[in-house]
XYZ file of C-alpha atoms in Angstrom:
297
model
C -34.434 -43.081 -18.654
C -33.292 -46.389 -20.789
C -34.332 -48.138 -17.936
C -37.497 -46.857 -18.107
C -38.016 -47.392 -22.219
C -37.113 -51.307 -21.136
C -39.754 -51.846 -19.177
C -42.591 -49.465 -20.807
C -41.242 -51.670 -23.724
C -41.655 -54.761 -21.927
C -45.020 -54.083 -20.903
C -46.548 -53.443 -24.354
C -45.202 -56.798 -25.695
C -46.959 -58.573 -22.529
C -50.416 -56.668 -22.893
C -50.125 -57.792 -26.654
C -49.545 -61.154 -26.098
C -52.626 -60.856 -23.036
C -54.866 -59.502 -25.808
C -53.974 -62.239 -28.563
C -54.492 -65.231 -26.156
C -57.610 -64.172 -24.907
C -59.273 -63.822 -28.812
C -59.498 -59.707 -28.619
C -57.426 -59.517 -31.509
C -58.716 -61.120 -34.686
C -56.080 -63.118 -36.090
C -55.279 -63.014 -39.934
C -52.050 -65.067 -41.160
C -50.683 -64.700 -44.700
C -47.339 -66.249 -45.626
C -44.357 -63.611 -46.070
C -42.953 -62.186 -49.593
C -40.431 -64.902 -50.108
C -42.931 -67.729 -49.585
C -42.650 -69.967 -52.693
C -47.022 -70.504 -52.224
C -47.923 -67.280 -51.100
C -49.802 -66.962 -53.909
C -52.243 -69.870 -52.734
C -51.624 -69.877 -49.210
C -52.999 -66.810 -47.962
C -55.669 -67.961 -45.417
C -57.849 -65.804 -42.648
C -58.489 -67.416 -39.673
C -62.318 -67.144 -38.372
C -63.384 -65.049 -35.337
C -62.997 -66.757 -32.236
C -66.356 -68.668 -31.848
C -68.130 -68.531 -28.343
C -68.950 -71.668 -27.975
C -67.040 -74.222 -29.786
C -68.002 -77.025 -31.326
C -66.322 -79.841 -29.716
C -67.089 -82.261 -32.807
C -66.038 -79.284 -35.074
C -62.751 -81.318 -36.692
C -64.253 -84.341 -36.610
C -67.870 -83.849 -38.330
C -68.434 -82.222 -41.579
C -71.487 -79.844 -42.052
C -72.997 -76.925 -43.845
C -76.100 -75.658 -44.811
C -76.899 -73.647 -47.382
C -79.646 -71.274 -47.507
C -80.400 -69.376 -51.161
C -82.790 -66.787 -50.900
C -84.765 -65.111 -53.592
C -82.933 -62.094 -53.498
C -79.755 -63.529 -54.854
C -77.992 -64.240 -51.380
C -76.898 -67.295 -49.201
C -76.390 -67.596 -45.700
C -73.838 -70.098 -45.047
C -74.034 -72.328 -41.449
C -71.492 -74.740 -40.267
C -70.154 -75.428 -36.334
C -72.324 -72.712 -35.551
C -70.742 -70.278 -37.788
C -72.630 -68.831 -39.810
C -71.579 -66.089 -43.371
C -73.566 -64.077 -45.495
C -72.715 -64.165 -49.107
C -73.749 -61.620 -51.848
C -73.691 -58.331 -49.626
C -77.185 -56.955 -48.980
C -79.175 -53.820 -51.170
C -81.060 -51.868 -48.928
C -84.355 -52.519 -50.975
C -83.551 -56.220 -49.427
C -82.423 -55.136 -46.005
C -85.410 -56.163 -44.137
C -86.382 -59.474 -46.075
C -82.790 -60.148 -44.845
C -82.827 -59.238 -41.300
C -86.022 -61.765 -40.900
C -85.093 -64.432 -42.374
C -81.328 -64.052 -40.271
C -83.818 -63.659 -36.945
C -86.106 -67.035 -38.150
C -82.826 -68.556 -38.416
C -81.721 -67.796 -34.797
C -78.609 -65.879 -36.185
C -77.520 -62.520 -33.579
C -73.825 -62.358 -35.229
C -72.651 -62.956 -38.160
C -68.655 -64.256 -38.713
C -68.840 -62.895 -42.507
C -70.270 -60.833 -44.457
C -69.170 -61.250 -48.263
C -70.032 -58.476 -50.859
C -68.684 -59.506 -53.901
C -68.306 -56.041 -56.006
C -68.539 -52.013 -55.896
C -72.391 -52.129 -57.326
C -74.664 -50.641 -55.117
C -77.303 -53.601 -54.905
C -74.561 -55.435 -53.210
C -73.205 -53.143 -50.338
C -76.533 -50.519 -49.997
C -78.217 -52.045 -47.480
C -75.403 -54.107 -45.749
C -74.673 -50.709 -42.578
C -78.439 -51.226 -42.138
C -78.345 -55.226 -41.674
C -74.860 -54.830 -39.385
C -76.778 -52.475 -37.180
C -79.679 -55.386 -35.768
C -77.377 -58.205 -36.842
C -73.749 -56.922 -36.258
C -70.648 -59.398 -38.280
C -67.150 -59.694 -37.358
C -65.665 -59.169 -40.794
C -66.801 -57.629 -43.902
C -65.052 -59.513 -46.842
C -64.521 -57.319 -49.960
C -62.640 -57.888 -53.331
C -58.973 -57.149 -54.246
C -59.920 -54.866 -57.316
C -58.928 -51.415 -58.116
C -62.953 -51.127 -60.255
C -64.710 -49.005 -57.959
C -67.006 -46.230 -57.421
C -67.468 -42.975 -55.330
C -70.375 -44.679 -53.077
C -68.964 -47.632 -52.678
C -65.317 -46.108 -51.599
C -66.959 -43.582 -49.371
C -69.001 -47.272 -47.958
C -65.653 -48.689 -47.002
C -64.539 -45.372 -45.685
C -67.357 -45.471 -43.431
C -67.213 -49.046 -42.163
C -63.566 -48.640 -41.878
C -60.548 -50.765 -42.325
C -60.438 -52.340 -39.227
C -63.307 -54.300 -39.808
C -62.862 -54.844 -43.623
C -60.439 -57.776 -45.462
C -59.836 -57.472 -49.089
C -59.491 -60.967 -50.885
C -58.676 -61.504 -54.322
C -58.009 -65.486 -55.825
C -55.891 -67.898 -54.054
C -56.875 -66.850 -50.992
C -59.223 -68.866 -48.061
C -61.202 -68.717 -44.959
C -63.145 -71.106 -42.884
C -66.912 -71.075 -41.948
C -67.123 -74.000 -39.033
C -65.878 -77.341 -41.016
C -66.343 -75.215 -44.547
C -63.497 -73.981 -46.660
C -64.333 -71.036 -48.681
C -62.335 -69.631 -51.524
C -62.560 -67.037 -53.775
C -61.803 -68.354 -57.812
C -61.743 -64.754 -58.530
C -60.737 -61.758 -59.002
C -57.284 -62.825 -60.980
C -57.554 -59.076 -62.868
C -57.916 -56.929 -59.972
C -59.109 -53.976 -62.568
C -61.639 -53.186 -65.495
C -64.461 -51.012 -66.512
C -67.289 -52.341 -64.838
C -67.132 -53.096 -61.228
C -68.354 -56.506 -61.866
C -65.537 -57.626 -63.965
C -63.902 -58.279 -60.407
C -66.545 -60.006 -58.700
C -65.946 -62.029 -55.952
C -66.511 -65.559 -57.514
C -66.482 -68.109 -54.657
C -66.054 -71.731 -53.810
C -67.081 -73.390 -50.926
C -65.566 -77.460 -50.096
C -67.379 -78.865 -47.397
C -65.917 -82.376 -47.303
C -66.369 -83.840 -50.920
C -68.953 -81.808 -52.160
C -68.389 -78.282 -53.684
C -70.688 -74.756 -54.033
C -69.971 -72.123 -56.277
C -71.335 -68.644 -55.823
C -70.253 -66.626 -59.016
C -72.308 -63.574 -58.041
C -72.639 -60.731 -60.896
C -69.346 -62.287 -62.775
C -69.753 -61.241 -66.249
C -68.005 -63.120 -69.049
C -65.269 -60.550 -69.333
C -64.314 -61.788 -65.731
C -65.278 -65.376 -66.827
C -62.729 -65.685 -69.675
C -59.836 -65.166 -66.582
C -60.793 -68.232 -65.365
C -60.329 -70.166 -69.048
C -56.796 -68.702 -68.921
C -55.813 -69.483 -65.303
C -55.702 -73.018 -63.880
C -58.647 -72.869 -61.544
C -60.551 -75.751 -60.348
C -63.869 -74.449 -60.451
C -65.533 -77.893 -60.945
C -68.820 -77.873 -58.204
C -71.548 -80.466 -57.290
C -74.285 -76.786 -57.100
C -73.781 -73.806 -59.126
C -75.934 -70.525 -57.581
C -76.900 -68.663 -60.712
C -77.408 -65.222 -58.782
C -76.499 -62.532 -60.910
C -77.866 -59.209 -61.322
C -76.646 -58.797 -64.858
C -78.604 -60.076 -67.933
C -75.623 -62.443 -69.086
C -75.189 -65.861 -67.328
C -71.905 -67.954 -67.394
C -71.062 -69.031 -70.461
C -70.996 -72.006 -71.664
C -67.046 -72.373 -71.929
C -67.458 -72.120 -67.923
C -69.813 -74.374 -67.390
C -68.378 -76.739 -68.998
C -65.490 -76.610 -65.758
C -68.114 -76.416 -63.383
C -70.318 -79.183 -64.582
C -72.734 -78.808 -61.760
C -74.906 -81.584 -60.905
C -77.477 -79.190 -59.844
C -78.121 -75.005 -60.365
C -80.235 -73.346 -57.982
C -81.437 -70.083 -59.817
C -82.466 -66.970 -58.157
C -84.334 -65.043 -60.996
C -85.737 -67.696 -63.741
C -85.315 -65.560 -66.945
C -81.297 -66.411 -65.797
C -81.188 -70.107 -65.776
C -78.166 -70.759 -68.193
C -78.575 -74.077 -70.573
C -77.323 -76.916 -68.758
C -79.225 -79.637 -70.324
C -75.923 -81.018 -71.819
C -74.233 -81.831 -68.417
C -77.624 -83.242 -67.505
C -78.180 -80.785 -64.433
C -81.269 -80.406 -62.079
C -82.264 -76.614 -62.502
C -84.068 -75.839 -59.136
C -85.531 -72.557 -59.899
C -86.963 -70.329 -56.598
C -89.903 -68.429 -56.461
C -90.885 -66.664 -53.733
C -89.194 -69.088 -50.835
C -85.609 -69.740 -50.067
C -84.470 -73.482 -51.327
C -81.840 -75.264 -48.223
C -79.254 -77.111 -48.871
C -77.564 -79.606 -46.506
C -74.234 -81.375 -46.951
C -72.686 -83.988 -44.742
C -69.600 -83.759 -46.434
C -70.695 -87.122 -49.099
C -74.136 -86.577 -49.628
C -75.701 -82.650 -50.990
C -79.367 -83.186 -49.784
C -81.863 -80.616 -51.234
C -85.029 -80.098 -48.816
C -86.633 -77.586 -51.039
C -88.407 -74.611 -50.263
C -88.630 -74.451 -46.435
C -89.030 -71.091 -44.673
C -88.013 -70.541 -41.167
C -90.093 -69.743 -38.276
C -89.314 -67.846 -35.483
């Protein structure tokens, strides 16, 4: 019988190790209790692409797509990441422009809070466009849909993030600023607020952050300083101007116009969208704006 247990034992570490090689299991490393920089280290290794990029370390790329609806859809290496969730009212506007863009899986999906315009529509959009990962905020702010939501997508396929930690889209680093308070009243006091290095140049995506959330980052020692700033909220407060004054963004790209915050003073280009998404490419030196250019199919 212990002769047995040794080799059924035996047999379950090799099928383990089979299954990790081969990229069935999706690989997420964090450093251990006792780590002196756990609190910064903690990093989540993308899904296993199909095809690699063989020029993946040595190039630096992204593109940035901000739609009207207050999203962006994130491309590097062939990688691509939704960011902002999805309302279902937005679902299909969504969908077509992920089609236009080619896109059949997405890596990410990133919903920054418990509010319903952010995670409504996103079962919907994961049924025609299915994504790896669903990224969700380290907060204890919640409500009853959105906890029955992650119920229902499950916890296999969800990873909770709060500040300090990172993941990779293709040659892209993102990392959430925020959450630092993982609880409050409103749901989007712990908004995912996210930056995203590709090479020298910076993106922040503060989502729905409200200035309760935005005073955390006066207190903590967060580099939040960004070359674009997506104004994207769905709240009627913008940054204030004690935050923008870290960011100092040489340009804001505004989803809804009655939110563009002042930025005259840091002498900012305001690109505000109307009905068309605005793209965004970086080489890694250079942030080149193409303006409003729709995809075809």
């Amino acid at each position: 019988m212990e002769k047995s247990k040794k080799i059924i034992g035996t047999g379950v570490m090799i099928l383990l190790v089979l299954l990790f090689l081969s990229g069935c299991v999706t690989k997420v490393s964090a450093p251990g209790p006792n780590d002196p920089d756990s609190v910064n280290a903690d990093h989540v290794l993308i899904p296993k692409m199909d095809e690699p990029n063989e020029d993946m370390e040595e190039s630096q790329d992204l593109t940035i797509h901000y739609l009207p609806q207050g999203y962006a859809i994130l491309q590097s290496a062939g990688q691509s990441v939704l960011l902002g969730g999805c309302s279902s009212e937005d679902t299909p506007q969504v969908i077509r422009y992920l089609n236009n863009l080619g896109v059949e899986r997405l890596n990410y999906i990133v919903i920054p809070n418990a509010e319903e315009s952010r995670y409504g529509g996103v079962q919907l959009l994961m049924e025609n466009i299915p994504a790896a990962l669903v990224v969700v905020p380290r907060t204890e702010a919640t409500t009853d849909g959105y906890g029955k939501f992650l119920e229902d997508l499950g916890a296999v396929n969800t990873i909770q993030l709060g500040s300090g930690a990172s993941f990779n889209v293709g040659t892209c680093l993102i990392t959430p600023v925020a959450p630092i308070v993982e609880h409050g009243d409103d749901p989007k006091d712990t908004s995912l607020i996210l930056k995203a290095t590709c090479g020298n140049n910076t993106f922040l995506f503060p989502s729905d952050a409200t200035p309760t959330e935005a005073d955390t980052l006066l207190v903590e020692p967060t580099d939040i300083k960004s070359d674009v700033l997506f104004v994207n909220n769905r709240g009627e407060s913008p940054l204030p101007y004690s935050v923008l004054r870290l960011i100092m963004p040489k340009d804001v790209v505004v989803a809804t116009p009655d939110t563009s915050p002042d930025v005259s003073e840091f002498n900012s280009v305001v690109h505000e969208m109307d009905e068309e998404a605005i793209i965004v490419v970086s080489n890694g030196e250079e942030v080149i704006f193409r303006g409003s250019e729709p995809p075809h199919a």
